[in-house]
PDB file of C-alpha atoms in Angstrom:
ATOM      1  CA  ALA A   8      72.151  87.693   4.281  1.00 64.00           C
ATOM      2  CA  GLN A   9      69.806  85.323   2.448  1.00 77.00           C
ATOM      3  CA  THR A  10      68.357  82.281   4.161  1.00 90.00           C
ATOM      4  CA  VAL A  11      67.808  78.726   2.782  1.00 95.00           C
ATOM      5  CA  THR A  12      65.812  76.629   4.274  1.00 96.00           C
ATOM      6  CA  GLN A  13      65.528  72.648   3.960  1.00 96.00           C
ATOM      7  CA  SER A  14      62.598  71.625   6.220  1.00 95.00           C
ATOM      8  CA  GLN A  15      63.039  67.884   5.787  1.00 96.00           C
ATOM      9  CA  PRO A  16      66.197  66.700   7.779  1.00 95.00           C
ATOM     10  CA  GLU A  17      65.467  63.106   6.664  1.00 96.00           C
ATOM     11  CA  MET A  18      63.627  61.605   3.963  1.00 97.00           C
ATOM     12  CA  SER A  19      63.210  57.988   2.595  1.00 97.00           C
ATOM     13  CA  VAL A  20      62.028  56.615  -0.714  1.00 97.00           C
ATOM     14  CA  GLN A  21      61.920  52.954  -2.180  1.00 98.00           C
ATOM     15  CA  GLU A  22      64.276  51.982  -4.969  1.00 97.00           C
ATOM     16  CA  ALA A  23      62.607  52.864  -8.220  1.00 97.00           C
ATOM     17  CA  GLU A  24      59.969  55.247  -6.875  1.00 97.00           C
ATOM     18  CA  THR A  25      60.117  59.207  -6.811  1.00 98.00           C
ATOM     19  CA  VAL A  26      61.146  61.289  -4.109  1.00 98.00           C
ATOM     20  CA  THR A  27      60.946  65.341  -3.888  1.00 98.00           C
ATOM     21  CA  LEU A  28      63.189  67.247  -1.609  1.00 98.00           C
ATOM     22  CA  SER A  29      62.115  70.821  -0.500  1.00 98.00           C
ATOM     23  CA  CYS A  30      63.810  73.912  -0.465  1.00 98.00           C
ATOM     24  CA  THR A  31      62.559  77.421   0.512  1.00 97.00           C
ATOM     25  CA  TYR A  32      64.805  80.691   0.353  1.00 97.00           C
ATOM     26  CA  ASP A  33      64.319  84.152   1.460  1.00 95.00           C
ATOM     27  CA  THR A  34      65.357  87.283  -0.685  1.00 92.00           C
ATOM     28  CA  SER A  35      64.324  90.420  -1.783  1.00 90.00           C
ATOM     29  CA  GLU A  36      66.431  90.127  -5.138  1.00 90.00           C
ATOM     30  CA  SER A  37      64.840  89.130  -8.402  1.00 89.00           C
ATOM     31  CA  ASP A  38      68.207  87.757 -10.103  1.00 91.00           C
ATOM     32  CA  TYR A  39      70.037  85.005  -8.594  1.00 93.00           C
ATOM     33  CA  TYR A  40      71.007  81.421  -9.295  1.00 94.00           C
ATOM     34  CA  LEU A  41      70.036  78.118  -7.130  1.00 95.00           C
ATOM     35  CA  PHE A  42      71.701  75.134  -6.664  1.00 95.00           C
ATOM     36  CA  TRP A  43      71.324  71.414  -5.604  1.00 97.00           C
ATOM     37  CA  TYR A  44      74.554  69.627  -4.209  1.00 96.00           C
ATOM     38  CA  LYS A  45      74.779  66.092  -3.245  1.00 97.00           C
ATOM     39  CA  GLN A  46      76.902  64.779  -0.620  1.00 95.00           C
ATOM     40  CA  PRO A  47      77.541  61.040  -0.526  1.00 94.00           C
ATOM     41  CA  PRO A  48      79.195  59.190   2.475  1.00 90.00           C
ATOM     42  CA  SER A  49      82.479  59.989   0.817  1.00 89.00           C
ATOM     43  CA  ARG A  50      81.950  63.481   1.481  1.00 90.00           C
ATOM     44  CA  GLN A  51      82.717  64.853  -1.763  1.00 91.00           C
ATOM     45  CA  MET A  52      80.323  67.776  -2.790  1.00 93.00           C
ATOM     46  CA  ILE A  53      78.718  67.002  -6.320  1.00 94.00           C
ATOM     47  CA  LEU A  54      76.323  69.466  -8.463  1.00 94.00           C
ATOM     48  CA  VAL A  55      73.363  67.906  -9.349  1.00 96.00           C
ATOM     49  CA  ILE A  56      71.456  70.694 -11.232  1.00 96.00           C
ATOM     50  CA  ARG A  57      71.249  74.357 -11.359  1.00 94.00           C
ATOM     51  CA  GLN A  58      68.597  76.941 -12.220  1.00 95.00           C
ATOM     52  CA  GLU A  59      68.725  80.395 -13.040  1.00 93.00           C
ATOM     53  CA  ALA A  60      65.920  82.730 -11.680  1.00 93.00           C
ATOM     54  CA  TYR A  61      65.385  84.348 -14.943  1.00 91.00           C
ATOM     55  CA  LYS A  62      64.497  81.161 -16.508  1.00 90.00           C
ATOM     56  CA  GLN A  63      60.972  80.159 -16.436  1.00 85.00           C
ATOM     57  CA  GLN A  64      61.493  76.357 -17.500  1.00 91.00           C
ATOM     58  CA  ASN A  65      62.402  74.288 -14.727  1.00 93.00           C
ATOM     59  CA  ALA A  66      65.896  72.442 -15.078  1.00 92.00           C
ATOM     60  CA  THR A  67      66.123  68.876 -15.673  1.00 92.00           C
ATOM     61  CA  GLU A  68      69.408  66.604 -15.741  1.00 92.00           C
ATOM     62  CA  ASN A  69      68.405  62.930 -16.484  1.00 95.00           C
ATOM     63  CA  ARG A  70      66.552  61.597 -13.238  1.00 97.00           C
ATOM     64  CA  PHE A  71      66.725  64.861 -11.508  1.00 97.00           C
ATOM     65  CA  SER A  72      64.242  67.901 -12.137  1.00 96.00           C
ATOM     66  CA  VAL A  73      63.565  70.896 -10.099  1.00 97.00           C
ATOM     67  CA  ASN A  74      60.095  72.663  -9.440  1.00 96.00           C
ATOM     68  CA  PHE A  75      61.079  76.036  -9.362  1.00 96.00           C
ATOM     69  CA  GLN A  76      58.175  78.597  -8.081  1.00 96.00           C
ATOM     70  CA  LYS A  77      59.631  82.382  -7.931  1.00 95.00           C
ATOM     71  CA  ALA A  78      56.976  83.621  -6.534  1.00 94.00           C
ATOM     72  CA  ALA A  79      56.704  81.185  -3.636  1.00 95.00           C
ATOM     73  CA  LYS A  80      60.542  81.195  -3.463  1.00 96.00           C
ATOM     74  CA  SER A  81      60.486  77.485  -3.609  1.00 97.00           C
ATOM     75  CA  PHE A  82      62.876  75.239  -5.480  1.00 97.00           C
ATOM     76  CA  SER A  83      62.432  71.596  -4.837  1.00 97.00           C
ATOM     77  CA  LEU A  84      64.208  68.422  -6.135  1.00 98.00           C
ATOM     78  CA  LYS A  85      62.666  65.573  -7.824  1.00 98.00           C
ATOM     79  CA  ILE A  86      64.376  62.194  -8.095  1.00 98.00           C
ATOM     80  CA  SER A  87      62.720  59.958 -10.233  1.00 97.00           C
ATOM     81  CA  ASP A  88      63.614  56.362 -10.536  1.00 97.00           C
ATOM     82  CA  SER A  89      65.549  56.202  -7.270  1.00 97.00           C
ATOM     83  CA  GLN A  90      68.820  54.375  -7.319  1.00 97.00           C
ATOM     84  CA  LEU A  91      70.751  53.226  -4.301  1.00 97.00           C
ATOM     85  CA  GLY A  92      73.547  55.195  -5.286  1.00 96.00           C
ATOM     86  CA  ASP A  93      71.283  58.527  -4.935  1.00 97.00           C
ATOM     87  CA  ALA A  94      71.426  57.925  -1.161  1.00 97.00           C
ATOM     88  CA  ALA A  95      73.097  60.818   0.408  1.00 97.00           C
ATOM     89  CA  MET A  96      72.975  64.073   1.751  1.00 96.00           C
ATOM     90  CA  TYR A  97      71.577  66.962  -0.566  1.00 97.00           C
ATOM     91  CA  PHE A  98      71.908  70.631  -0.157  1.00 97.00           C
ATOM     92  CA  CYS A  99      70.034  73.471  -1.693  1.00 97.00           C
ATOM     93  CA  ALA A 100      72.153  76.637  -2.179  1.00 95.00           C
ATOM     94  CA  TYR A 101      71.648  80.175  -3.301  1.00 94.00           C
ATOM     95  CA  ARG A 102      73.656  82.833  -4.984  1.00 92.00           C
ATOM     96  CA  SER A 103      72.749  86.452  -5.789  1.00 89.00           C
ATOM     97  CA  ALA A 104      73.407  87.288  -9.501  1.00 87.00           C
ATOM     98  CA  ILE A 105      74.123  91.014  -8.030  1.00 82.00           C
ATOM     99  CA  THR A 106      76.412  90.714  -5.043  1.00 75.00           C
ATOM    100  CA  GLY A 107      77.019  87.297  -6.120  1.00 71.00           C
ATOM    101  CA  ASN A 108      80.245  86.339  -4.340  1.00 75.00           C
ATOM    102  CA  GLN A 109      78.750  84.229  -1.541  1.00 83.00           C
ATOM    103  CA  PHE A 110      76.868  80.916  -1.710  1.00 89.00           C
ATOM    104  CA  TYR A 111      74.205  80.411   0.992  1.00 92.00           C
ATOM    105  CA  PHE A 112      73.528  76.631   1.759  1.00 94.00           C
ATOM    106  CA  GLY A 113      70.396  74.998   3.553  1.00 95.00           C
ATOM    107  CA  THR A 114      71.027  72.603   6.196  1.00 94.00           C
ATOM    108  CA  GLY A 115      70.648  69.705   4.220  1.00 95.00           C
ATOM    109  CA  THR A 116      68.295  66.639   3.829  1.00 97.00           C
ATOM    110  CA  SER A 117      69.564  63.036   4.498  1.00 96.00           C
ATOM    111  CA  LEU A 118      68.041  60.861   1.590  1.00 98.00           C
ATOM    112  CA  THR A 119      67.871  57.201   2.642  1.00 97.00           C
ATOM    113  CA  VAL A 120      67.028  54.733  -0.339  1.00 97.00           C
ATOM    114  CA  ILE A 121      65.392  51.588   0.567  1.00 97.00           C
ATOM    115  CA  PRO A 122      66.046  48.322  -1.578  1.00 95.00           C
TER     116      PRO A 122
ATOM    117  CA  ASN B  14      92.773  68.441 -14.083  1.00 66.00           C
ATOM    118  CA  ALA B  15      93.009  67.650 -10.797  1.00 79.00           C
ATOM    119  CA  GLY B  16      90.354  70.138  -9.877  1.00 93.00           C
ATOM    120  CA  VAL B  17      90.355  71.444  -6.220  1.00 96.00           C
ATOM    121  CA  THR B  18      92.676  69.590  -3.891  1.00 96.00           C
ATOM    122  CA  GLN B  19      92.910  70.042  -0.243  1.00 97.00           C
ATOM    123  CA  THR B  20      95.446  68.845   2.121  1.00 96.00           C
ATOM    124  CA  PRO B  21      95.485  67.212   4.699  1.00 96.00           C
ATOM    125  CA  LYS B  22      92.483  65.085   4.483  1.00 95.00           C
ATOM    126  CA  PHE B  23      92.463  64.482   8.480  1.00 96.00           C
ATOM    127  CA  GLN B  24      94.133  66.571  11.357  1.00 95.00           C
ATOM    128  CA  VAL B  25      94.200  66.225  15.084  1.00 96.00           C
ATOM    129  CA  LEU B  26      95.240  69.406  17.174  1.00 95.00           C
ATOM    130  CA  LYS B  27      95.708  70.373  20.505  1.00 96.00           C
ATOM    131  CA  THR B  28      94.068  73.646  21.936  1.00 97.00           C
ATOM    132  CA  GLY B  29      96.181  76.630  20.915  1.00 96.00           C
ATOM    133  CA  GLN B  30      98.174  75.005  18.184  1.00 96.00           C
ATOM    134  CA  SER B  31      98.353  76.692  14.909  1.00 95.00           C
ATOM    135  CA  MET B  32      97.898  75.062  11.452  1.00 95.00           C
ATOM    136  CA  THR B  33      97.412  75.842   7.795  1.00 97.00           C
ATOM    137  CA  LEU B  34      94.961  74.061   5.551  1.00 97.00           C
ATOM    138  CA  GLN B  35      95.980  74.098   2.146  1.00 97.00           C
ATOM    139  CA  CYS B  36      93.796  74.316  -1.049  1.00 97.00           C
ATOM    140  CA  ALA B  37      94.739  74.401  -4.528  1.00 97.00           C
ATOM    141  CA  GLN B  38      93.131  74.611  -7.774  1.00 97.00           C
ATOM    142  CA  ASP B  39      94.180  73.970 -11.240  1.00 95.00           C
ATOM    143  CA  MET B  40      91.440  75.237 -13.046  1.00 94.00           C
ATOM    144  CA  ASN B  41      92.312  78.892 -13.331  1.00 93.00           C
ATOM    145  CA  HIS B  42      89.058  79.849 -11.709  1.00 94.00           C
ATOM    146  CA  GLU B  43      88.991  83.489 -10.334  1.00 93.00           C
ATOM    147  CA  TYR B  44      86.884  82.770  -7.094  1.00 94.00           C
ATOM    148  CA  MET B  45      87.686  80.711  -4.096  1.00 96.00           C
ATOM    149  CA  SER B  46      86.229  79.991  -1.072  1.00 96.00           C
ATOM    150  CA  TRP B  47      86.578  78.395   2.411  1.00 97.00           C
ATOM    151  CA  TYR B  48      83.465  76.690   4.380  1.00 96.00           C
ATOM    152  CA  ARG B  49      83.167  74.673   7.356  1.00 97.00           C
ATOM    153  CA  GLN B  50      80.465  72.110   7.839  1.00 95.00           C
ATOM    154  CA  ASP B  51      79.002  71.158  11.322  1.00 93.00           C
ATOM    155  CA  PRO B  52      76.182  68.750  11.844  1.00 85.00           C
ATOM    156  CA  GLY B  53      72.761  70.146  11.289  1.00 81.00           C
ATOM    157  CA  MET B  54      74.152  73.302   9.975  1.00 81.00           C
ATOM    158  CA  GLY B  55      74.965  73.015   6.667  1.00 87.00           C
ATOM    159  CA  LEU B  56      77.926  74.772   5.110  1.00 93.00           C
ATOM    160  CA  ARG B  57      79.058  78.338   6.352  1.00 93.00           C
ATOM    161  CA  LEU B  58      81.357  80.401   4.482  1.00 93.00           C
ATOM    162  CA  ILE B  59      84.493  81.272   6.591  1.00 96.00           C
ATOM    163  CA  HIS B  60      86.287  83.447   3.810  1.00 96.00           C
ATOM    164  CA  TYR B  61      86.566  83.956   0.216  1.00 95.00           C
ATOM    165  CA  SER B  62      88.698  85.391  -2.493  1.00 95.00           C
ATOM    166  CA  VAL B  63      87.737  87.052  -6.108  1.00 92.00           C
ATOM    167  CA  GLY B  64      91.300  86.791  -7.128  1.00 92.00           C
ATOM    168  CA  ALA B  65      94.789  87.325  -6.235  1.00 93.00           C
ATOM    169  CA  GLY B  66      95.583  89.645  -3.620  1.00 94.00           C
ATOM    170  CA  ILE B  67      91.812  89.981  -3.014  1.00 94.00           C
ATOM    171  CA  THR B  68      90.417  88.598  -0.006  1.00 95.00           C
ATOM    172  CA  ASP B  69      86.824  88.952   2.008  1.00 94.00           C
ATOM    173  CA  GLN B  70      85.196  87.826   5.120  1.00 94.00           C
ATOM    174  CA  GLY B  71      82.129  85.642   5.055  1.00 92.00           C
ATOM    175  CA  GLU B  72      79.897  84.697   7.789  1.00 90.00           C
ATOM    176  CA  VAL B  73      82.160  82.786  10.191  1.00 94.00           C
ATOM    177  CA  PRO B  74      85.613  84.362   9.966  1.00 96.00           C
ATOM    178  CA  ASN B  75      86.722  84.976  13.597  1.00 95.00           C
ATOM    179  CA  GLY B  76      89.600  82.561  14.378  1.00 95.00           C
ATOM    180  CA  TYR B  77      91.134  81.923  10.746  1.00 97.00           C
ATOM    181  CA  ASN B  78      93.176  83.951   8.382  1.00 97.00           C
ATOM    182  CA  VAL B  79      93.213  83.434   4.651  1.00 97.00           C
ATOM    183  CA  SER B  80      95.759  84.991   1.968  1.00 96.00           C
ATOM    184  CA  ARG B  81      95.966  84.551  -1.875  1.00 97.00           C
ATOM    185  CA  SER B  82      99.068  85.264  -3.319  1.00 96.00           C
ATOM    186  CA  THR B  83      98.493  83.460  -6.578  1.00 96.00           C
ATOM    187  CA  THR B  84      95.364  82.239  -8.471  1.00 95.00           C
ATOM    188  CA  GLU B  85      96.029  78.519  -7.587  1.00 96.00           C
ATOM    189  CA  ASP B  86      96.554  78.736  -3.884  1.00 97.00           C
ATOM    190  CA  PHE B  87      94.255  79.678  -0.980  1.00 98.00           C
ATOM    191  CA  PRO B  88      95.597  78.560   2.346  1.00 98.00           C
ATOM    192  CA  LEU B  89      93.389  78.811   5.475  1.00 98.00           C
ATOM    193  CA  ARG B  90      95.229  79.557   8.754  1.00 97.00           C
ATOM    194  CA  LEU B  91      94.016  78.491  12.044  1.00 96.00           C
ATOM    195  CA  LEU B  92      95.807  81.207  14.631  1.00 91.00           C
ATOM    196  CA  SER B  93      95.092  79.437  17.895  1.00 95.00           C
ATOM    197  CA  ALA B  94      92.895  76.424  17.657  1.00 95.00           C
ATOM    198  CA  ALA B  95      90.132  75.897  19.746  1.00 96.00           C
ATOM    199  CA  PRO B  96      87.519  73.078  20.227  1.00 96.00           C
ATOM    200  CA  SER B  97      84.756  75.097  18.510  1.00 95.00           C
ATOM    201  CA  GLN B  98      86.717  74.862  15.301  1.00 96.00           C
ATOM    202  CA  THR B  99      86.403  71.120  15.197  1.00 97.00           C
ATOM    203  CA  SER B 100      84.556  70.653  11.837  1.00 97.00           C
ATOM    204  CA  VAL B 101      84.701  69.428   8.263  1.00 96.00           C
ATOM    205  CA  TYR B 102      86.642  72.213   6.114  1.00 97.00           C
ATOM    206  CA  PHE B 103      85.829  72.419   2.439  1.00 97.00           C
ATOM    207  CA  CYS B 104      87.447  74.672  -0.232  1.00 97.00           C
ATOM    208  CA  ALA B 105      85.777  75.383  -3.200  1.00 96.00           C
ATOM    209  CA  SER B 106      86.472  77.480  -6.522  1.00 95.00           C
ATOM    210  CA  ARG B 107      84.479  78.937  -9.440  1.00 93.00           C
ATOM    211  CA  ARG B 108      84.638  80.711 -12.397  1.00 90.00           C
ATOM    212  CA  GLN B 109      83.577  84.275 -12.430  1.00 82.00           C
ATOM    213  CA  GLY B 110      79.871  85.029 -13.751  1.00 76.00           C
ATOM    214  CA  GLY B 111      76.714  83.662 -14.819  1.00 72.00           C
ATOM    215  CA  ASN B 112      75.468  80.562 -13.032  1.00 79.00           C
ATOM    216  CA  GLN B 113      78.899  79.048 -12.432  1.00 84.00           C
ATOM    217  CA  PRO B 114      78.810  76.244  -9.478  1.00 86.00           C
ATOM    218  CA  GLN B 115      81.299  75.919  -6.953  1.00 89.00           C
ATOM    219  CA  HIS B 116      83.859  72.890  -7.322  1.00 93.00           C
ATOM    220  CA  PHE B 117      84.505  71.494  -4.077  1.00 95.00           C
ATOM    221  CA  GLY B 118      87.760  69.917  -2.831  1.00 95.00           C
ATOM    222  CA  ASP B 119      87.285  66.302  -0.845  1.00 94.00           C
ATOM    223  CA  GLY B 120      87.237  68.234   2.629  1.00 95.00           C
ATOM    224  CA  THR B 121      89.530  68.157   5.726  1.00 96.00           C
ATOM    225  CA  ARG B 122      88.386  66.730   8.713  1.00 95.00           C
ATOM    226  CA  LEU B 123      89.969  68.713  11.630  1.00 96.00           C
ATOM    227  CA  SER B 124      89.291  67.758  15.385  1.00 96.00           C
ATOM    228  CA  ILE B 125      90.789  69.952  18.267  1.00 96.00           C
ATOM    229  CA  LEU B 126      91.449  68.419  21.546  1.00 94.00           C
TER     230      LEU B 126
END
């Protein structure tokens, strides 16, 4: 089974500043998908951004962008102009494009936004 | 569309009791999954289904049963509840193929006494 590692259990950022959350994964496959999900205190799981491994261009969604380094098996999430509403648990997830039925999640990073 | 609907939102059981967590989606998604979320462990896959009549085990299937008689519904059954099954349970669905993300329900917080 693939493993997804989020090495930062907790992070904090000043409002309006930029923060980067780390994610690494272990796989022998070349074709896969990566996702970042946000879980606010309401407990909902909300898709933030996704990346296809075959795309070299890093995905961007408004203030959220990723730094995808395929050779290093790294998939970090950058949040720019942090807002109070960004405070949440963030999960990185991997899904194979070949066997594809299972998502593998990291253990999460709890982000605090300081006013 | 309601998306993915889970019921109940909260439940307390005694050890040895059985119960069914309900999950329904109205997006005509082929794939449905059940996860449990425990502190410090992220989400772990319990069972999943790739279509009506087809189910398979995930990472932590012991103590749980599932069935998929319709595209819309994917109930999770606890056969004989144990304190180790105290957790938050999420149902998710997605469309087949490509980079389709999971759509999650709001979760069920289950406590086993």
